[in-house]
Short mmCIF file of C-alpha atoms in Angstrom, two decimals:
data_model
loop_
_atom_site.label_atom_id
_atom_site.label_comp_id
_atom_site.label_asym_id
_atom_site.label_seq_id
_atom_site.Cartn_x
_atom_site.Cartn_y
_atom_site.Cartn_z
CA MET L 294 143.96 31.06 64.31
CA THR L 295 143.02 34.26 66.41
CA ARG L 296 145.81 36.85 66.79
CA VAL L 297 146.61 37.64 70.51
CA GLU L 298 148.04 40.88 71.10
CA PRO L 299 151.10 41.09 73.17
CA LEU L 300 150.45 42.26 76.86
CA GLU L 301 152.47 45.15 78.47
CA PRO L 302 155.14 43.98 80.75
CA HIS L 303 154.13 44.22 84.58
CA HIS L 304 155.94 46.81 86.39
CA PRO L 305 155.20 47.07 90.32
CA GLY L 306 155.68 50.69 90.38
CA THR L 307 152.73 51.34 87.80
CA ALA L 308 150.13 50.62 90.59
CA ILE L 309 151.73 52.95 92.76
CA LEU L 310 151.59 55.69 90.18
CA VAL L 311 148.16 54.72 89.17
CA ALA L 312 146.76 54.83 92.71
CA ALA L 313 148.56 58.16 93.42
CA ALA L 314 147.22 59.90 90.27
CA ALA L 315 143.67 58.81 91.55
CA ALA L 316 144.33 59.87 95.00
CA VAL L 317 144.60 63.46 93.88
CA GLY L 318 140.80 63.27 94.19
CA GLY L 319 141.61 63.11 97.93
CA PHE L 320 143.67 65.92 97.86
CA LEU L 321 140.91 68.01 96.45
CA PHE L 322 138.58 66.68 98.99
CA GLY L 323 141.12 67.61 101.79
CA TYR L 324 141.61 71.17 100.30
CA ASP L 325 138.10 72.01 99.37
CA THR L 326 136.54 71.06 102.89
CA SER L 327 139.51 72.67 104.79
CA VAL L 328 140.06 75.83 102.77
CA ILE L 329 137.17 77.38 104.76
CA ASN L 330 138.95 77.26 107.93
CA GLY L 331 140.97 80.48 107.36
CA THR L 332 137.77 82.19 106.00
CA VAL L 333 135.51 81.73 109.28
CA ASP L 334 136.04 84.98 110.89
CA ALA L 335 136.28 87.07 107.55
CA LEU L 336 132.81 85.37 106.44
CA GLU L 337 131.28 86.22 109.96
CA GLU L 338 132.54 89.99 109.41
CA THR L 339 131.79 90.50 105.70
CA PHE L 340 128.24 89.28 105.99
CA ASN L 341 127.39 89.82 109.61
CA LEU L 342 126.44 86.11 110.53
CA ASN L 343 125.28 84.84 113.69
CA SER L 344 126.59 81.74 115.22
CA VAL L 345 124.11 79.34 113.55
CA VAL L 346 124.27 80.55 110.25
CA LEU L 347 127.86 80.75 110.14
CA GLY L 348 127.91 77.22 111.19
CA PHE L 349 125.45 76.10 108.19
CA VAL L 350 127.50 78.15 105.74
CA VAL L 351 130.78 76.46 107.08
CA SER L 352 129.22 72.99 106.70
CA SER L 353 127.03 73.41 103.82
CA ALA L 354 129.51 71.82 101.34
CA LEU L 355 128.80 68.56 103.48
CA LEU L 356 125.26 68.29 102.38
CA GLY L 357 126.46 68.35 98.63
CA CYS L 358 129.06 65.88 99.68
CA ALA L 359 126.50 63.24 101.19
CA VAL L 360 124.44 63.62 97.70
CA GLY L 361 127.72 63.71 95.42
CA ALA L 362 128.70 60.25 97.25
CA TRP L 363 124.96 58.73 97.06
CA PHE L 364 125.16 59.17 93.26
CA ALA L 365 128.68 58.53 92.73
CA GLY L 366 128.05 54.82 92.87
CA PRO L 367 125.63 54.11 90.41
CA LEU L 368 127.13 56.97 88.14
CA ALA L 369 130.56 54.75 88.56
CA ASP L 370 128.71 51.66 87.69
CA ARG L 371 127.35 53.10 84.68
CA LEU L 372 129.86 55.80 83.16
CA GLY L 373 133.32 54.16 84.73
CA ARG L 374 135.39 55.32 87.53
CA VAL L 375 137.51 57.60 85.34
CA ARG L 376 134.42 59.47 83.90
CA VAL L 377 133.06 60.28 87.31
CA MET L 378 136.66 61.69 88.45
CA LEU L 379 136.43 64.18 85.48
CA ILE L 380 132.90 65.19 86.52
CA ALA L 381 134.09 65.85 90.26
CA ALA L 382 137.31 67.81 88.82
CA GLY L 383 134.65 70.03 86.76
CA LEU L 384 132.42 70.60 89.94
CA PHE L 385 135.57 71.51 91.99
CA ILE L 386 136.59 74.21 89.36
CA VAL L 387 133.07 75.69 89.37
CA SER L 388 132.91 75.94 92.97
CA ALA L 389 136.23 77.47 93.57
CA ILE L 390 135.62 80.46 91.26
CA GLY L 391 131.95 80.78 92.27
CA SER L 392 133.03 80.73 96.04
CA GLY L 393 135.76 83.56 95.19
CA LEU L 394 133.14 85.74 93.74
CA ALA L 395 130.26 85.25 96.13
CA PHE L 396 128.34 88.50 97.14
CA ALA L 397 126.11 87.07 99.80
CA ALA L 398 126.00 84.05 102.31
CA TRP L 399 123.06 82.41 100.29
CA ASP L 400 124.96 82.20 97.00
CA LEU L 401 128.39 81.30 99.00
CA THR L 402 126.33 78.17 100.17
CA ILE L 403 124.97 77.28 96.71
CA TRP L 404 128.69 77.20 95.39
CA ARG L 405 129.80 75.42 98.61
CA ILE L 406 127.41 72.68 97.81
CA ILE L 407 128.41 72.32 94.47
CA GLY L 408 131.69 71.79 95.38
CA GLY L 409 130.74 69.22 97.78
CA LEU L 410 129.12 67.44 95.13
CA GLY L 411 132.67 66.86 93.72
CA VAL L 412 134.13 66.07 97.04
CA GLY L 413 131.46 63.61 97.74
CA ALA L 414 131.82 61.82 94.30
CA ALA L 415 135.81 61.89 94.71
CA SER L 416 135.37 60.31 98.15
CA VAL L 417 133.64 57.19 96.62
CA ILE L 418 135.53 56.71 93.60
CA ALA L 419 139.27 57.08 94.99
CA PRO L 420 139.15 54.34 97.40
CA ALA L 421 137.36 51.94 95.31
CA TYR L 422 139.27 52.61 92.08
CA ILE L 423 142.30 52.49 94.23
CA ALA L 424 141.35 48.88 95.84
CA GLU L 425 140.42 47.70 92.26
CA ILE L 426 143.65 48.25 90.60
CA SER L 427 145.99 47.29 93.67
CA PRO L 428 147.72 43.91 94.26
CA ALA L 429 146.25 42.42 97.54
CA ALA L 430 149.96 42.42 99.28
CA MET L 431 150.03 46.10 99.06
CA ARG L 432 146.42 47.41 99.00
CA GLY L 433 146.42 48.84 102.27
CA ARG L 434 149.31 51.10 101.69
CA LEU L 435 147.87 52.00 98.52
CA GLY L 436 144.41 52.64 99.89
CA SER L 437 146.09 54.92 102.65
CA LEU L 438 147.23 56.92 99.84
CA GLN L 439 143.69 58.58 99.72
CA GLN L 440 144.28 59.84 103.44
CA LEU L 441 147.60 60.79 102.70
CA ALA L 442 146.12 62.96 99.96
CA ILE L 443 143.36 64.44 102.06
CA VAL L 444 145.75 65.69 104.93
CA SER L 445 148.15 66.81 102.35
CA GLY L 446 145.35 68.78 100.74
CA ILE L 447 144.19 69.86 104.45
CA PHE L 448 147.96 71.15 105.02
CA VAL L 449 148.31 72.84 101.68
CA ALA L 450 144.97 74.74 101.91
CA LEU L 451 145.91 75.77 105.51
CA LEU L 452 149.20 77.10 104.42
CA VAL L 453 147.58 79.02 101.69
CA ASP L 454 145.14 80.33 103.94
CA TYR L 455 147.92 81.48 106.27
CA LEU L 456 150.11 83.00 103.46
CA LEU L 457 147.23 85.00 102.00
CA ALA L 458 146.07 86.37 105.41
CA GLU L 459 149.73 87.25 106.22
CA SER L 460 149.82 88.89 102.66
CA ALA L 461 146.63 90.88 103.98
CA GLY L 462 148.22 92.10 107.29
CA GLY L 463 147.32 88.91 109.26
CA ASP L 464 143.27 89.70 108.42
CA ALA L 465 141.58 87.39 106.01
CA ALA L 466 138.73 90.03 105.47
CA ALA L 467 141.55 92.98 104.34
CA ASP L 468 142.68 93.09 100.77
CA VAL L 469 145.87 91.44 99.60
CA PRO L 470 148.37 93.68 97.52
CA TRP L 471 147.33 92.63 94.13
CA GLY L 472 143.47 93.38 94.96
CA GLY L 473 140.52 91.78 96.62
CA PRO L 474 140.03 90.28 100.21
CA ALA L 475 142.20 87.50 101.16
CA TRP L 476 139.31 85.09 101.89
CA ARG L 477 137.92 85.25 98.24
CA TRP L 478 141.42 84.20 96.97
CA MET L 479 141.53 81.30 99.45
CA PHE L 480 138.44 79.99 97.62
CA VAL L 481 139.73 80.61 94.17
CA SER L 482 142.93 78.73 95.06
CA ALA L 483 141.21 75.39 94.88
CA ALA L 484 140.92 75.53 91.01
CA LEU L 485 144.59 74.80 90.30
CA PRO L 486 144.61 71.45 92.12
CA ALA L 487 141.21 70.76 90.46
CA ILE L 488 142.55 71.34 87.09
CA ILE L 489 145.79 69.15 87.91
CA TYR L 490 143.29 66.33 89.02
CA GLY L 491 141.36 66.54 85.95
CA VAL L 492 144.66 66.17 83.60
CA LEU L 493 145.70 63.31 85.46
CA ALA L 494 142.62 61.53 85.40
CA LEU L 495 142.67 61.54 81.62
CA GLN L 496 146.10 59.61 82.21
CA ILE L 497 144.94 56.57 84.13
CA PRO L 498 143.40 53.20 82.79
CA GLU L 499 139.73 52.35 83.99
CA SER L 500 139.19 49.86 86.62
CA PRO L 501 139.53 46.32 85.53
CA ARG L 502 136.61 45.09 87.76
CA TYR L 503 134.60 47.87 86.02
CA LEU L 504 135.80 46.71 82.56
CA VAL L 505 135.14 42.96 83.36
CA ARG L 506 131.49 43.76 84.61
CA ARG L 507 131.04 45.91 81.07
CA GLY L 508 132.29 42.66 78.98
CA ARG L 509 135.60 44.71 77.79
CA ILE L 510 137.74 41.64 78.60
CA PRO L 511 140.72 42.50 76.26
CA GLU L 512 141.06 46.24 77.80
CA ALA L 513 140.62 44.33 81.49
CA ARG L 514 143.12 41.94 80.67
CA LYS L 515 145.76 44.76 79.65
CA VAL L 516 145.08 46.72 82.79
CA LEU L 517 145.63 43.93 85.03
CA GLN L 518 148.69 42.70 83.56
CA ARG L 519 149.90 46.48 83.94
CA VAL L 520 149.07 46.92 87.28
CA ILE L 521 148.99 43.58 88.90
CA GLY L 522 150.49 40.84 86.86
CA GLY L 523 150.59 37.06 87.46
CA ASP L 524 148.04 34.80 86.02
CA VAL L 525 145.67 37.32 84.47
CA ASP L 526 143.25 35.19 82.81
CA LEU L 527 142.56 33.43 86.18
CA LYS L 528 142.19 36.76 87.99
CA ILE L 529 139.59 37.63 85.08
CA ARG L 530 137.68 34.36 85.80
CA GLU L 531 137.72 35.03 89.49
CA ILE L 532 136.11 38.43 88.96
CA GLN L 533 133.52 37.08 86.48
CA GLU L 534 132.55 34.55 89.19
CA THR L 535 131.86 37.12 91.67
CA LEU L 536 129.89 39.17 89.47
CA VAL L 537 127.31 36.44 88.18
CA GLY L 538 123.90 37.52 88.24
CA SER L 539 124.70 41.19 88.75
CA GLN L 540 123.63 43.91 86.53
CA ASP L 541 125.31 46.93 84.45
CA LYS L 542 124.03 48.90 87.29
CA VAL L 543 123.58 47.97 90.86
CA GLN L 544 120.36 48.74 92.60
CA LEU L 545 120.14 49.76 96.28
CA LYS L 546 117.89 46.74 96.68
CA GLU L 547 121.10 44.67 96.28
CA LEU L 548 122.33 45.79 99.70
CA ARG L 549 119.04 44.67 101.38
CA GLY L 550 119.36 42.14 104.34
CA PRO L 551 117.58 41.08 107.48
CA ARG L 552 119.25 43.32 109.65
CA PHE L 553 117.44 46.83 109.81
CA GLY L 554 116.86 46.54 105.86
CA LEU L 555 120.51 45.93 105.05
CA GLN L 556 123.27 43.64 104.90
CA ALA L 557 125.51 43.34 108.08
CA ILE L 558 128.44 44.22 106.22
CA VAL L 559 126.90 47.57 104.84
CA TRP L 560 125.82 48.41 108.53
CA VAL L 561 129.41 47.87 109.42
CA GLY L 562 130.79 50.15 106.67
CA ILE L 563 128.14 52.97 107.60
CA LEU L 564 128.92 52.66 111.27
CA LEU L 565 132.74 52.93 110.73
CA SER L 566 131.69 55.96 108.72
CA VAL L 567 129.74 57.67 111.19
CA PHE L 568 132.22 57.00 113.99
CA GLN L 569 135.13 58.44 112.12
CA GLN L 570 133.31 61.64 112.09
CA PHE L 571 131.53 61.42 115.56
CA VAL L 572 135.02 61.64 117.27
CA GLY L 573 135.05 65.27 116.15
CA ILE L 574 137.89 65.18 113.83
CA ASN L 575 136.70 67.69 111.55
CA VAL L 576 136.31 70.40 114.34
CA ILE L 577 139.77 70.81 114.49
CA PHE L 578 140.33 71.47 110.97
CA TYR L 579 137.06 73.58 110.27
CA TYR L 580 136.97 75.53 113.53
CA SER L 581 140.66 75.44 114.79
CA SER L 582 141.71 79.01 113.88
CA SER L 583 138.75 80.35 115.48
CA LEU L 584 139.14 77.96 118.54
CA TRP L 585 142.65 78.73 119.53
CA ALA L 586 142.06 82.46 118.84
CA SER L 587 139.17 82.33 121.59
CA VAL L 588 141.33 81.02 124.24
CA GLY L 589 144.04 83.70 123.68
CA PHE L 590 146.19 82.83 120.74
CA SER L 591 146.24 85.85 117.84
CA GLU L 592 144.69 85.08 114.46
CA SER L 593 147.96 84.74 113.02
CA SER L 594 149.23 82.33 115.43
CA SER L 595 145.94 80.33 115.25
CA LEU L 596 146.33 79.82 111.71
CA LEU L 597 150.27 78.86 112.41
CA ILE L 598 149.18 76.36 114.92
CA THR L 599 146.40 74.79 112.54
CA VAL L 600 149.20 74.32 109.80
CA ILE L 601 151.31 72.48 112.28
CA THR L 602 148.59 70.36 113.25
CA SER L 603 148.01 69.34 109.65
CA ILE L 604 151.76 68.64 109.23
CA THR L 605 151.46 66.23 112.30
CA ASN L 606 148.59 64.65 110.52
CA ILE L 607 150.58 63.91 107.20
CA VAL L 608 153.26 62.36 109.28
CA THR L 609 151.00 60.09 111.37
CA THR L 610 149.35 59.10 108.06
CA LEU L 611 152.86 57.99 106.77
CA ILE L 612 153.15 55.71 110.00
CA ALA L 613 149.65 54.20 109.17
CA ILE L 614 150.81 53.46 105.47
CA ALA L 615 153.70 51.76 106.78
CA LEU L 616 151.82 49.59 109.54
CA VAL L 617 148.53 48.76 107.47
CA ASP L 618 149.77 45.64 105.53
CA LYS L 619 152.01 44.66 108.53
CA VAL L 620 150.05 44.96 111.53
CA GLY L 621 146.62 44.98 110.01
CA ARG L 622 143.49 47.15 109.83
CA LYS L 623 141.65 46.21 113.08
CA PRO L 624 144.68 46.61 115.61
CA LEU L 625 145.43 50.14 114.33
CA LEU L 626 141.87 51.14 114.65
CA LEU L 627 141.59 49.74 118.18
CA VAL L 628 144.77 51.58 119.46
CA GLY L 629 143.69 54.77 117.71
CA ALA L 630 140.10 54.74 119.26
CA ALA L 631 141.81 54.25 123.07
CA GLY L 632 144.37 57.03 122.11
CA MET L 633 141.46 59.41 121.12
CA VAL L 634 139.58 58.53 124.51
CA ILE L 635 142.64 59.57 126.34
CA THR L 636 143.43 62.78 124.49
CA LEU L 637 139.86 64.07 123.97
CA GLY L 638 139.14 63.57 127.68
CA THR L 639 142.31 65.52 128.47
CA MET L 640 141.13 68.48 126.05
CA ALA L 641 137.80 68.16 127.93
CA TRP L 642 139.59 68.53 131.44
CA ALA L 643 141.70 71.51 130.27
CA PHE L 644 138.71 73.75 129.04
CA SER L 645 136.90 72.95 131.97
CA THR L 646 139.45 75.11 133.96
CA ALA L 647 139.03 78.12 131.47
CA THR L 648 137.77 81.57 132.97
CA LEU L 649 135.84 84.01 130.79
CA ASN L 650 137.11 87.58 129.87
CA ALA L 651 134.74 90.64 129.58
CA ASP L 652 133.63 89.40 126.05
CA GLY L 653 132.57 86.08 127.11
CA ASP L 654 135.33 84.13 125.69
CA ALA L 655 137.10 81.16 127.14
CA ILE L 656 140.74 81.77 128.17
CA LEU L 657 142.82 78.98 129.43
CA GLY L 658 145.85 79.62 131.77
CA ASP L 659 149.31 79.04 130.49
CA THR L 660 149.56 75.65 131.48
CA GLN L 661 146.40 74.42 130.59
CA GLY L 662 146.55 75.90 127.38
CA LYS L 663 149.81 74.18 126.74
CA ILE L 664 148.40 71.04 127.85
CA ALA L 665 145.32 71.53 125.46
CA LEU L 666 147.47 72.37 122.70
CA VAL L 667 149.82 69.25 123.07
CA ALA L 668 146.57 67.05 123.78
CA ALA L 669 145.14 68.39 120.59
CA ASN L 670 148.04 67.15 118.38
CA LEU L 671 148.36 63.97 120.21
CA TYR L 672 144.57 63.43 119.13
CA VAL L 673 145.47 64.02 115.48
CA VAL L 674 148.22 61.46 115.81
CA ALA L 675 146.05 59.00 117.41
CA PHE L 676 143.28 59.78 114.55
CA GLY L 677 145.88 60.11 111.63
CA MET L 678 147.58 56.70 112.26
CA SER L 679 144.26 54.77 112.48
CA TRP L 680 140.76 55.96 111.83
CA GLY L 681 141.62 58.53 109.20
CA PRO L 682 143.50 56.34 106.63
CA ILE L 683 142.07 52.75 107.83
CA VAL L 684 138.43 53.50 107.54
CA TRP L 685 138.88 54.49 103.91
CA VAL L 686 141.07 51.30 103.41
CA LEU L 687 138.33 49.28 104.74
CA LEU L 688 135.40 50.88 102.70
CA GLY L 689 137.43 50.60 99.49
CA GLU L 690 138.06 46.67 100.26
CA MET L 691 135.33 45.26 102.69
CA PHE L 692 132.57 44.82 100.04
CA ASN L 693 132.36 42.31 97.35
CA ASN L 694 132.65 43.18 93.60
CA ARG L 695 129.07 43.28 92.93
CA ILE L 696 128.18 45.90 95.46
CA ARG L 697 131.24 47.44 96.27
CA VAL L 698 130.84 51.02 94.53
CA THR L 699 127.35 50.95 95.82
CA ALA L 700 127.55 49.84 99.23
CA LEU L 701 130.73 52.40 99.61
CA ALA L 702 128.51 55.22 98.16
CA VAL L 703 125.96 54.61 100.77
CA ALA L 704 128.63 54.36 103.75
CA ALA L 705 130.24 57.46 102.38
CA ALA L 706 126.96 59.28 102.22
CA ALA L 707 126.49 58.43 105.95
CA GLN L 708 129.99 59.95 106.42
CA TRP L 709 129.36 63.09 104.95
CA LEU L 710 126.02 63.53 106.99
CA ALA L 711 127.64 62.56 110.05
CA ASN L 712 130.44 65.17 109.25
CA TRP L 713 127.88 67.64 108.42
CA LEU L 714 126.00 67.49 111.89
CA ILE L 715 129.37 67.42 113.92
CA SER L 716 130.34 70.76 112.07
CA THR L 717 126.98 72.25 112.34
CA THR L 718 126.49 71.45 115.80
CA PHE L 719 129.65 72.41 117.20
CA PRO L 720 129.24 76.29 117.52
CA ALA L 721 125.99 75.68 119.64
CA LEU L 722 128.05 73.13 121.52
CA ALA L 723 130.85 75.55 122.30
CA ASP L 724 128.22 77.98 123.38
CA ILE L 725 127.43 75.36 125.94
CA GLY L 726 131.22 74.61 126.68
CA LEU L 727 134.01 73.11 125.20
CA THR L 728 134.25 70.64 128.15
CA PHE L 729 130.83 69.33 127.06
CA ALA L 730 131.85 69.11 123.27
CA TYR L 731 135.22 67.45 123.47
CA GLY L 732 133.67 65.04 126.33
CA LEU L 733 131.15 64.10 123.83
CA TYR L 734 133.49 63.07 121.31
CA ALA L 735 135.53 61.11 123.79
CA THR L 736 132.22 59.27 124.49
CA PHE L 737 132.15 58.47 120.74
CA ALA L 738 135.83 57.57 120.52
CA ALA L 739 135.03 54.76 123.27
CA LEU L 740 131.92 53.36 121.53
CA ALA L 741 134.03 53.24 118.41
CA PHE L 742 136.54 51.17 120.32
CA PHE L 743 133.99 48.51 121.30
CA PHE L 744 132.19 48.55 117.86
CA VAL L 745 135.61 47.71 116.22
CA LEU L 746 136.41 44.73 118.75
CA LYS L 747 133.12 43.38 118.29
CA ALA L 748 132.17 44.08 114.72
CA VAL L 749 134.89 44.52 112.26
CA ARG L 750 136.87 41.82 110.71
CA GLU L 751 140.32 41.92 109.49
CA THR L 752 140.83 42.29 105.70
CA LYS L 753 144.75 42.11 105.43
CA GLY L 754 146.00 40.41 102.59
CA ARG L 755 142.72 38.96 101.61
CA GLU L 756 141.91 39.21 97.68
CA LEU L 757 138.79 41.35 96.88
CA GLU L 758 137.27 38.30 95.26
CA SER L 759 137.14 36.42 98.38
CA MET L 760 135.39 39.30 100.52
#
């Protein structure tokens, strides 16, 4: 008679703790991509950069993100989700230290691209892993932890930037009391959360869907019992049925379909990702300090405003977490897109009233400046309670078990390329006029509304095996 090992009892809180640990990758994602915000003016001064080169240096990490996302899917199917998390943590650490020691714009760019590889990998693994270990009834809330971690990382990075700049007398290019320019310490600070992420990754179980794919059924049974409970054997059979005919390593050819070479669901994921970036959200977090300084706020005040904006982003993400499994994914995306059209349109109008000073910088009047500031924060509210978290939730759950990580990798790579395009072109668009820039983002928000209305299907409450 075969001896059956007793399974650990199911604790509902286990899935929350495991998902939260995995979501720390999102924290690094937000921290690494936002820490550049406080360094922009200092980098321009230190390395004597023009607007085109500055835009490339700032956005260079995003090229690494696209590459990291692209290869994270195949690696995750071959090595496992947890091992890819550990690789991402290592890349974060190397990038943080290297960026802090950079001696020229070109080597800073290299270090930022290395960090981007880790960010891109984390952006694929976290939503896929969280979706694969979450009970269907709370998958939306747990999937939203990814975005909560991202915006928390943005907040902490901006707060660290602000405190370091203040310690250097409000100038990131100046030395801090313990030595070295503040901007260098801003980059180095990313090493600490990266170490924490690596330690946490060693404590969490492997994805049960990955374990079933690799034939490690006893291990999968234990993990499912811990995080989901219920009829574990039935769940394993359902997973196996969705994997029939699949390979250990999913090839990109698995994503092929009749519509422009890809399956329709893959195109939906790609376009969700692209629209998430084309509404211009990362302009707020990459360039906001410089933006507010250009319309009359001091550098210190501009950094503080950006910190406040990031707090707003955290609060609105909590709203999304509360609503996503009750209201659903699609309604939140529609409301958010409509809100962004209105707020971006308001910002475009406010900047159309700006006057130019002797240096050629746009200066807003007192009333218009306040309106622009309120509109910018309401725009973050509209994005934070919808497109920020919900796109990551959908990307983690909308694909079937056979292609999930690979399709997510393609969609995430498209997202990072779109992010890079928006971030790189913003300085040039700003030179044309902020009215034009924000008007363009408002147009994309309107297109996103109609895309969701026509093409996105609701996934609330559905099991992954039914996708």
